[in-house]
Tab-separated table of C-alpha atoms and ligand atoms in Angstrom:
chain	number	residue	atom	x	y	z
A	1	UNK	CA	74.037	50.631	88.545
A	2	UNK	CA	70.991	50.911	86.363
A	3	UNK	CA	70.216	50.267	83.199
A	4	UNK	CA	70.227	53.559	81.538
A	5	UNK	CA	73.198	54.525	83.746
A	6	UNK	CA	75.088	51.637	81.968
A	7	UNK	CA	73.974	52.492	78.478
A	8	UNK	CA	75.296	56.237	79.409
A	9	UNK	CA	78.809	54.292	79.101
A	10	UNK	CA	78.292	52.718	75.918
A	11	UNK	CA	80.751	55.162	73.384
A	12	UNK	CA	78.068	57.495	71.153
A	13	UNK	CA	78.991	56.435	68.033
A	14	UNK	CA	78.272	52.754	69.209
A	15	UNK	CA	75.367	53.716	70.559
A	16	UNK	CA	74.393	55.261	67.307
A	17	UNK	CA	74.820	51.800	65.606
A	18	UNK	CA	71.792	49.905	64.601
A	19	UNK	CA	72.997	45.712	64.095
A	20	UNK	CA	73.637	44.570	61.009
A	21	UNK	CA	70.981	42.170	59.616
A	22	UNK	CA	72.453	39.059	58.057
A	23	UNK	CA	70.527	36.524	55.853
A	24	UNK	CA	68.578	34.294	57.650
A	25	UNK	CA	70.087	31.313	58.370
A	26	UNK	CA	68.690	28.111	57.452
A	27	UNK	CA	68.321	26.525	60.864
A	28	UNK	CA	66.600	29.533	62.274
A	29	UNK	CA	64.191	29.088	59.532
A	30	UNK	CA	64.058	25.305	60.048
A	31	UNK	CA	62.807	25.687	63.774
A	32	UNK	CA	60.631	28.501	63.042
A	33	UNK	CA	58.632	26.711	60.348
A	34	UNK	CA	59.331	23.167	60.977
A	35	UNK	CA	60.249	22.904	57.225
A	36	UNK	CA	62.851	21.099	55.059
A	37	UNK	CA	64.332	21.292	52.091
A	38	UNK	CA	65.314	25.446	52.824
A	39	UNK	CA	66.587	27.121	49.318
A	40	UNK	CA	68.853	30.319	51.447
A	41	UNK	CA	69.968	32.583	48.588
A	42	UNK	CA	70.480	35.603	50.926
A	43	UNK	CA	73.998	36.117	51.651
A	44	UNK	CA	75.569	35.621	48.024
A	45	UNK	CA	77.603	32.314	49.452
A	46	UNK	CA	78.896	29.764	46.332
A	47	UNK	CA	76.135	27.103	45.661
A	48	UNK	CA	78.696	24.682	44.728
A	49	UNK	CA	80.474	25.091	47.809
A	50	UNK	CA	84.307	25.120	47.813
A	51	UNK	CA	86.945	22.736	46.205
A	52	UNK	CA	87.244	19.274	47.743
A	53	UNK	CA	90.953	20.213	47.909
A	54	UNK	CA	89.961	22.622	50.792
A	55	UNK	CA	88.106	20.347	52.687
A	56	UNK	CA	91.111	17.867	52.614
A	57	UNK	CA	92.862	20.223	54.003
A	58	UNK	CA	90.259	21.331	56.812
A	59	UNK	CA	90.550	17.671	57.703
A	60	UNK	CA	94.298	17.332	57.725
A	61	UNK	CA	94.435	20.535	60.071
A	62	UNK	CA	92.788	19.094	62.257
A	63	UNK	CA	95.543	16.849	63.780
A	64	UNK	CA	97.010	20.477	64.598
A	65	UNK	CA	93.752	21.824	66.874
A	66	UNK	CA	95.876	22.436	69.715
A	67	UNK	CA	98.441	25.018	68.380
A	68	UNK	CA	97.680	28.191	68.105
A	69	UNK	CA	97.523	28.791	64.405
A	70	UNK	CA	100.639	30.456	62.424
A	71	UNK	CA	100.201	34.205	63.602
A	72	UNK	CA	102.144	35.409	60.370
A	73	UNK	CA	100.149	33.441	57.402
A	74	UNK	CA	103.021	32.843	56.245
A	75	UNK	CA	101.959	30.236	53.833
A	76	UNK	CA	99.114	31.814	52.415
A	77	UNK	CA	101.002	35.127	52.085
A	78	UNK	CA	103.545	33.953	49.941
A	79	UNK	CA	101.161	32.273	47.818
A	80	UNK	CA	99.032	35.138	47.301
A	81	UNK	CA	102.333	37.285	46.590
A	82	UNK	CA	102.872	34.753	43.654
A	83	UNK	CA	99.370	34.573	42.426
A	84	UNK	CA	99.493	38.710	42.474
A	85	UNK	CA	102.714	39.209	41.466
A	86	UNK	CA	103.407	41.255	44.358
A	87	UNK	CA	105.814	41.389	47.874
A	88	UNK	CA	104.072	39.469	50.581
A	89	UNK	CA	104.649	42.652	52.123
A	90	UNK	CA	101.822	44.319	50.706
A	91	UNK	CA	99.278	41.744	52.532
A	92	UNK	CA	97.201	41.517	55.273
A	93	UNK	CA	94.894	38.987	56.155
A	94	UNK	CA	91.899	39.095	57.873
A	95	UNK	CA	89.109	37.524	59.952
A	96	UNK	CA	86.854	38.121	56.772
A	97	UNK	CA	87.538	41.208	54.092
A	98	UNK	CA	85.030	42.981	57.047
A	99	UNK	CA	88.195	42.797	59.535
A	100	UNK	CA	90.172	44.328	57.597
A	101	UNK	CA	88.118	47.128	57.481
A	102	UNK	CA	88.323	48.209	61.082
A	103	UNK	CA	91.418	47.955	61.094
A	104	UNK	CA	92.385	50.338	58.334
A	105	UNK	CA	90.024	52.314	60.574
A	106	UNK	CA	91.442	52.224	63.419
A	107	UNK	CA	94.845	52.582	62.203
A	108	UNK	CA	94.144	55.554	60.068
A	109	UNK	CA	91.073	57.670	61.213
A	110	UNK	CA	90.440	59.492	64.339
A	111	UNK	CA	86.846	60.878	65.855
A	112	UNK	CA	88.285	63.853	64.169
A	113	UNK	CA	88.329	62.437	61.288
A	114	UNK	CA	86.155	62.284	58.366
A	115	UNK	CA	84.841	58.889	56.068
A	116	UNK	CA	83.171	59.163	53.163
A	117	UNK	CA	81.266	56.119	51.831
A	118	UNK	CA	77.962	56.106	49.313
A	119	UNK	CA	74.406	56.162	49.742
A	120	UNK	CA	73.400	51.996	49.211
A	121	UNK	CA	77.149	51.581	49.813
A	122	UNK	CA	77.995	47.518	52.211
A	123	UNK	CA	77.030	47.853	55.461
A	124	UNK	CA	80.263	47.321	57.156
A	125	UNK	CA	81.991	50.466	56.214
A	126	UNK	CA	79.557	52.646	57.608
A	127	UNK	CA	79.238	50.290	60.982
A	128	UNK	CA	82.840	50.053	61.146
A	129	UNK	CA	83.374	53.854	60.693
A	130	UNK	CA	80.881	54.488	63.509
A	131	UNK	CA	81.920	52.445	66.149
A	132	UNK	CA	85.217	54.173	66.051
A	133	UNK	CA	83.554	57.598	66.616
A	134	UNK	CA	84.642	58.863	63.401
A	135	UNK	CA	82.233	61.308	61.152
A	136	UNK	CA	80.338	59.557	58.373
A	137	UNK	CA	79.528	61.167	55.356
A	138	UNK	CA	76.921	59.542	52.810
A	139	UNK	CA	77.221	60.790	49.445
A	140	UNK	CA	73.769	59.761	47.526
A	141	UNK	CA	74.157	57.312	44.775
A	142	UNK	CA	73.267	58.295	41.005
A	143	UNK	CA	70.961	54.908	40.012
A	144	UNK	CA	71.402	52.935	42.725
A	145	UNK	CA	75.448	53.270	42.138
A	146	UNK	CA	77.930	55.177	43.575
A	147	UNK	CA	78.790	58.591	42.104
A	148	UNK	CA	82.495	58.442	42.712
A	149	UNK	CA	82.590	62.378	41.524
A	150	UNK	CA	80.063	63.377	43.990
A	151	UNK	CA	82.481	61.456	46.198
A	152	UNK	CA	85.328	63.070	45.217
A	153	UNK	CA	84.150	66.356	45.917
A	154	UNK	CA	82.896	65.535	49.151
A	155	UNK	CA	86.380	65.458	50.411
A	156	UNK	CA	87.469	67.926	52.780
A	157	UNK	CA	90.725	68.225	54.155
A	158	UNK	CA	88.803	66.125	57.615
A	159	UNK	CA	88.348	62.925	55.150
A	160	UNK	CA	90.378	60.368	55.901
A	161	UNK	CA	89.270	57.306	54.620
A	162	UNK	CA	86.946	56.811	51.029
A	163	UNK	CA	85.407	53.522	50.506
A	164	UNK	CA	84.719	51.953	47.163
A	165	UNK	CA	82.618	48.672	46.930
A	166	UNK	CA	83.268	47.552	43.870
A	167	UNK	CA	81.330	45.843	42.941
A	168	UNK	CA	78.730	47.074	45.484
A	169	UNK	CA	76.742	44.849	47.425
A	170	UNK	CA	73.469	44.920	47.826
A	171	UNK	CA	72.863	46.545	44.535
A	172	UNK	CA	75.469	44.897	42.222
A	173	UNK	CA	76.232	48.229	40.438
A	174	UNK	CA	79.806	48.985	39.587
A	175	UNK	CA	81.857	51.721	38.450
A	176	UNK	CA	83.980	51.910	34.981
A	177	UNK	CA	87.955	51.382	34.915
A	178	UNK	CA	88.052	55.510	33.714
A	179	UNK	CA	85.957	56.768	36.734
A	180	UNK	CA	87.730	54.774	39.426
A	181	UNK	CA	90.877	56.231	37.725
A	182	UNK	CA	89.792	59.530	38.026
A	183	UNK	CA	88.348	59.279	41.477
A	184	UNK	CA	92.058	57.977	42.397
A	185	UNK	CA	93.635	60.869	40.277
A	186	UNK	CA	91.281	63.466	42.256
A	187	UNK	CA	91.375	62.502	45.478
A	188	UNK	CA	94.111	63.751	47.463
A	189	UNK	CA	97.338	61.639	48.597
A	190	UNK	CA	96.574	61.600	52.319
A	191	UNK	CA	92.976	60.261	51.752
A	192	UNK	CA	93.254	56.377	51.716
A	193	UNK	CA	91.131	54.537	49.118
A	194	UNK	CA	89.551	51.175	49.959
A	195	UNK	CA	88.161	49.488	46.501
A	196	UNK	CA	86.386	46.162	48.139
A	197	UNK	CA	86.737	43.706	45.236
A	198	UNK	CA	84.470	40.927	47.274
A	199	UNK	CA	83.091	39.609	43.744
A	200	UNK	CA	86.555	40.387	41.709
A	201	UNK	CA	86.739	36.641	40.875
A	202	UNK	CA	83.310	36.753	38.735
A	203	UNK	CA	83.787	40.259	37.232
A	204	UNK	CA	84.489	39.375	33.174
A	205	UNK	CA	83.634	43.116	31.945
A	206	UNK	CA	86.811	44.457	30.600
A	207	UNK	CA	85.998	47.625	32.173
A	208	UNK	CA	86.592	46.472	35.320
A	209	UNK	CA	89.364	47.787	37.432
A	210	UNK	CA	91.744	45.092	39.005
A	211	UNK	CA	92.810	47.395	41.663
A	212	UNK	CA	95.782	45.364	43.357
A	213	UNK	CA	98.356	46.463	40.379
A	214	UNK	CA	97.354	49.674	41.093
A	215	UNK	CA	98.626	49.967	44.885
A	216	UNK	CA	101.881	50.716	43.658
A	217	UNK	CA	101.093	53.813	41.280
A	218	UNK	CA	98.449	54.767	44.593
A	219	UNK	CA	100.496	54.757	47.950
A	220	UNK	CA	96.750	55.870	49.064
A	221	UNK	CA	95.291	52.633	47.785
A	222	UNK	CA	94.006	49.733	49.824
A	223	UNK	CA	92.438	46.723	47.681
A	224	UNK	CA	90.616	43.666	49.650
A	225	UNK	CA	89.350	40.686	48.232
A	226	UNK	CA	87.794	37.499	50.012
A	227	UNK	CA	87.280	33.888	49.822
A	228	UNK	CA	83.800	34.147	51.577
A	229	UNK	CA	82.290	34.387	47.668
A	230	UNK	CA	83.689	32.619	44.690
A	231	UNK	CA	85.731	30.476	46.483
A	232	UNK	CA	83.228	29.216	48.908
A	233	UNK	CA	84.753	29.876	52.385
A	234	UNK	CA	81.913	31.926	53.781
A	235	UNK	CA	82.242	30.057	57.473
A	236	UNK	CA	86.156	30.241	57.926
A	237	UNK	CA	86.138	34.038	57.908
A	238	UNK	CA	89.250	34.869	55.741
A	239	UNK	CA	89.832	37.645	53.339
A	240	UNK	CA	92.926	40.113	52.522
A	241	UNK	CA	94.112	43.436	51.713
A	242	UNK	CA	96.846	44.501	49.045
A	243	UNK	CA	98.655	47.922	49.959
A	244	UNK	CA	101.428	49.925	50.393
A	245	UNK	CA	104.110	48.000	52.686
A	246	UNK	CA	103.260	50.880	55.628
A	247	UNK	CA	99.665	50.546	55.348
A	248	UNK	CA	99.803	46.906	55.647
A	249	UNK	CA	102.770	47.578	57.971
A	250	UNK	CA	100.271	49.665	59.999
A	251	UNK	CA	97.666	47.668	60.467
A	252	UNK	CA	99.812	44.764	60.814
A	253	UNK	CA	100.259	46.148	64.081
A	254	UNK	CA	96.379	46.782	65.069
A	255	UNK	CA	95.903	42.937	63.929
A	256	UNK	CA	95.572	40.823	66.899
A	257	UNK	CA	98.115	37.601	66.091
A	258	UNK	CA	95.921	35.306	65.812
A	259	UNK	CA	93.282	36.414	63.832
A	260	UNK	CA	92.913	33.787	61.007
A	261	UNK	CA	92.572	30.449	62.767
A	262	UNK	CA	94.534	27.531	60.803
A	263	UNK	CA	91.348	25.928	59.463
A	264	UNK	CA	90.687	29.470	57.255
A	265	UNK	CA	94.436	29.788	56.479
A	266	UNK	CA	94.649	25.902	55.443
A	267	UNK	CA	91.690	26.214	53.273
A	268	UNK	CA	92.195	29.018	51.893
A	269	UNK	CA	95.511	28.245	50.340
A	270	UNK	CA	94.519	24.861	48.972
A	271	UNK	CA	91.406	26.908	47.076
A	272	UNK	CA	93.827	28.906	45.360
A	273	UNK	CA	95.583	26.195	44.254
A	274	UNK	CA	92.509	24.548	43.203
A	275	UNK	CA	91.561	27.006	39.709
A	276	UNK	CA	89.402	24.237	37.966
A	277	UNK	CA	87.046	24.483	41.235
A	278	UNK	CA	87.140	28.632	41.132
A	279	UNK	CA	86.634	28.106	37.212
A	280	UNK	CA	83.595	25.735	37.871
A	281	UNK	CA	81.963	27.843	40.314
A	282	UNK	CA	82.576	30.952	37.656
A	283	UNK	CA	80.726	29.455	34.457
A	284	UNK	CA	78.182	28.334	36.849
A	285	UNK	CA	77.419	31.714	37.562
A	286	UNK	CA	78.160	33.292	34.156
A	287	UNK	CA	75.340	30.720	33.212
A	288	UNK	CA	72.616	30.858	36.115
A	289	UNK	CA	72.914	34.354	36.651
A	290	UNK	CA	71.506	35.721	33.113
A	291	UNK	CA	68.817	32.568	33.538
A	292	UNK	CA	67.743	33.581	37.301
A	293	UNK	CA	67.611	37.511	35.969
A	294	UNK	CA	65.361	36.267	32.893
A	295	UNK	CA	63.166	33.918	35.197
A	296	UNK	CA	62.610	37.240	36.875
A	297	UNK	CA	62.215	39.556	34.186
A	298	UNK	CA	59.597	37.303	32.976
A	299	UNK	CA	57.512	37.869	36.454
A	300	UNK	CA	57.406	41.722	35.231
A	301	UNK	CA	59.894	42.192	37.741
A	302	UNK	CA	62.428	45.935	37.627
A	303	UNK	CA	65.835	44.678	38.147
A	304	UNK	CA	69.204	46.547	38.904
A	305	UNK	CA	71.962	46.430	36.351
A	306	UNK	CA	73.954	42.817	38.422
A	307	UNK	CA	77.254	42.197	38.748
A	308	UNK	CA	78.838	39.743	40.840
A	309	UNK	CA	76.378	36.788	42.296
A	310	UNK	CA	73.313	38.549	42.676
A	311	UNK	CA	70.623	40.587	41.568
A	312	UNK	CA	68.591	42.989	43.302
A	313	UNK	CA	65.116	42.994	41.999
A	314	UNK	CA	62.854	45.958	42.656
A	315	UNK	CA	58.766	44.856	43.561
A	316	UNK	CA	57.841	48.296	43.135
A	317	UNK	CA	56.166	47.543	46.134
A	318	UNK	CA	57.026	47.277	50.194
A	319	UNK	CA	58.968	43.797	49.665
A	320	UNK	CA	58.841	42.758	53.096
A	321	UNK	CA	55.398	40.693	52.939
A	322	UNK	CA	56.587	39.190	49.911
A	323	UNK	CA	59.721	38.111	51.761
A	324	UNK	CA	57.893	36.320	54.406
A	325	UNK	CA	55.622	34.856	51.901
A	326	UNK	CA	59.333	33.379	50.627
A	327	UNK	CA	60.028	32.101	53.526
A	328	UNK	CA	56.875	30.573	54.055
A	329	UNK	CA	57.522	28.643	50.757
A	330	UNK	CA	61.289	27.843	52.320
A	331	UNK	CA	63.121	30.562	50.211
A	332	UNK	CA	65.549	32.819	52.154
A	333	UNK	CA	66.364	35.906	50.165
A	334	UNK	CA	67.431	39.330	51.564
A	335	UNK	CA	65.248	42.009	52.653
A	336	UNK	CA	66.873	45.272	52.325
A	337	UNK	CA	64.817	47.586	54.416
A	338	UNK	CA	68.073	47.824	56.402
A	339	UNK	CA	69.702	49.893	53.446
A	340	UNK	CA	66.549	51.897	53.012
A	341	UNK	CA	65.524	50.098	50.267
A	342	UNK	CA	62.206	49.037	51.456
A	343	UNK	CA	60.982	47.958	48.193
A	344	UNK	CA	64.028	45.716	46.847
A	345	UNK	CA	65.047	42.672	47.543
A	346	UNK	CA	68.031	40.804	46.655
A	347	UNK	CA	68.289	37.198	45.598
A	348	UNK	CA	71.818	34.955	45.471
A	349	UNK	CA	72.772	33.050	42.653
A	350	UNK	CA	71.850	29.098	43.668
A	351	UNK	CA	71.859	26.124	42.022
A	352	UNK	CA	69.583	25.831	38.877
A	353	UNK	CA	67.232	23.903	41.290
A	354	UNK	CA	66.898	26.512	43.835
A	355	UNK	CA	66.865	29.176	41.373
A	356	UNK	CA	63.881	27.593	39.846
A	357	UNK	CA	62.140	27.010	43.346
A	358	UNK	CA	62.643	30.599	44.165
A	359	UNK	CA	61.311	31.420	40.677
A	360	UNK	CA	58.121	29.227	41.233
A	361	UNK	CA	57.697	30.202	44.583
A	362	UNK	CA	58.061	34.106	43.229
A	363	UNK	CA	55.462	33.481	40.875
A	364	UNK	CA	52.719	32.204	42.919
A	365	UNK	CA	53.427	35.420	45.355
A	366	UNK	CA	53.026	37.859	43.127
A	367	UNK	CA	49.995	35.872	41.135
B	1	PLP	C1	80.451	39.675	51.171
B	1	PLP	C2	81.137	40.961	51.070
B	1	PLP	C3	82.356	41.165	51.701
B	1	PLP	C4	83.061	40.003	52.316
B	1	PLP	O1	83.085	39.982	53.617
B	1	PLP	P1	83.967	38.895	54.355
B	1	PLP	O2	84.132	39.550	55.668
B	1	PLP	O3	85.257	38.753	53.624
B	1	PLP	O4	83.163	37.653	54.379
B	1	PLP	C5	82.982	42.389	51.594
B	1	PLP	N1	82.436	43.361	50.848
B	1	PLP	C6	81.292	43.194	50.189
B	1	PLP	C7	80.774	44.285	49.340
B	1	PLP	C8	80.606	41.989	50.296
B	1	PLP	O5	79.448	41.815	49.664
């Protein structure tokens, strides 16, 4: 068989899938360069880390490394349910927020099917919603942010699936508690709503939505939160979705059993437990956020309104050269060509160190 005879095989909405780009990691950098001391503040990952009482109990799971891990979550369910004040019924977990995702996909949406997502809008959604062979539909973004009443009237009775990232990633816009409301009030019931709420845990605006209390006035409504962000468990791969018991019923079934490995689910339940660490890395970020977007402001740089730990910083100018430059000064950031936004880049929060070296470095660039 040849080559293009085996890429005739490969499903056309796969095929129409270019890979997603992650931040670069360190190591790759590190035998590229053959430099140390790498600042990466590319892929919006807690500086801190996570709370020592999640590495405790990575280590004590490891006596367990044989078993497969518990299938159910059973553990971290239930104490999600508490924290949330909801039936464990309502959760899912996931191998990452991201899994989640295809699942409600696949569970939900046919090649028949309609998705709507915005212009600028994560990655996944759009990846995820291709590789099923389902129809994509962009709706351009007002400011860099999604225009969730363009999006609401881009529903036709083919959408299936309408997905919210809230707030968005890469441009840290977000919309207002009365829009979301009014999206959810417009849409119609048999079009299923995912608000991703990756960054809920730094959000301190009161006019942001906390969508989970909302899944049970919305039967249509699927929240998802991670602890890949604020509570530092990037690597593990573990995230969730709240929703109505047959949604997470649904895709309950979809799920393969094992999909959260004990290490995640171990961790992941001792980091809830552990506030003061979630509280640390949160006033870290309410204070070297405003400090990194100042640093940058000063450089004459054009920044997007931020939310979450991030800002995207337009160079008003193709960023990519200025990128490597970064790198050649061992600062990762994140090029965002990829989104067709050739002249932005976005920068993590990082320590006040690495916020500074990234500052210094930024400033001898652009000198
Ligand atoms: C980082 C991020 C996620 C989280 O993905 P995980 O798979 O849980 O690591 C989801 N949505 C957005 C918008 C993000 O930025």
């Amino acid at each position: 068989m040849s080559t293009s005879e085996l890429q005739a095989l490969i499903n056309p909405g796969v095929k129409s899938l270019v890979p997603y780009q992650p931040g670069k990691p360190i190591e790759e950098l590190q035998r590229e360069l053959n430099i140390n001391n790498i600042v990466k503040l590319a892929s919006n990952e807690n500086p801190l880390g996570c709370s020592p009482k999640a590495i405790e109990a990575i280590q004590a799971a490891y006596t367990g490394v044989a078993r497969y891990p518990d299938g159910s979550g059973y553990q971290l369910k239930t104490h999600l349910a508490k924290m949330h004040d909801i039936s464990p019924s309502l959760i899912t977990l996931g191998n990452g927020s991201d899994d989640i995702f295809t699942y409600l996909l696949r569970a939900f949406v046919t090649q028949e099917h309609e998705v709507i997502t915005s212009e600028y809008a994560f990655a996944a959604y759009a990846i995820a919603t291709k590789a099923i062979g389902a129809q994509l539909k962009v709706v351009p973004a007002k400011h860099y942010s999604h225009d969730l009443e363009k999006m609401a009237e881009a529903v036709t009775p083919k959408t299936r699936m309408l997905f919210i990232a809230h707030p968005n990633n890469p441009t840290g816009t977000w919309n207002d508690k009365q829009s979301l409301l009014k999206l959810l009030d417009a849409v119609p019931k048999d079009v299923i709503v995912v608000i991703d709420q990756a960054y809920f845990e730094y959000m301190a605006d009161d006019n942001y939505l906390d969508a989970i209390p909302l899944v049970e006035r919305y039967p249509n409504l699927v929240a998802t939160r991670t602890f890949s962000k604020a509570y530092g468990l990037a690597s593990l791969r573990v995230g969730y979705s709240v929703s109505h018991a047959v949604i997470s019923d649904a895709i309950n079934r979809i799920r393969l059993p094992f999909n959260v490995n004990s290490f995640a689910l171990s961790a992941a339940l001792a980091a809830i437990q552990d506030q003061d660490f979630l509280q640390q890395a949160i006033s870290h970020n309410a204070e070297q956020l405003p400090l990194l977007c100042h640093g940058l402001e000063t450089l004459g740089l054009r920044l997007l309104p931020t939310a979450g730990n991030f800002v995207t910083v337009d160079l008003g100018q193709d960023a990519q050269p200025i990128f490597e430059q970064l790198l050649r000064e061992g600062v990762i950031v994140r090029p965002l060509k990829g989104y067709n936004m050739p002249n932005h880049l976005r920068i993590s929060v990082g320590l006040a160190s690495e916020n500074t070296r990234c500052l210094t470095a930024l400033e001898k660039i652009l000198a």
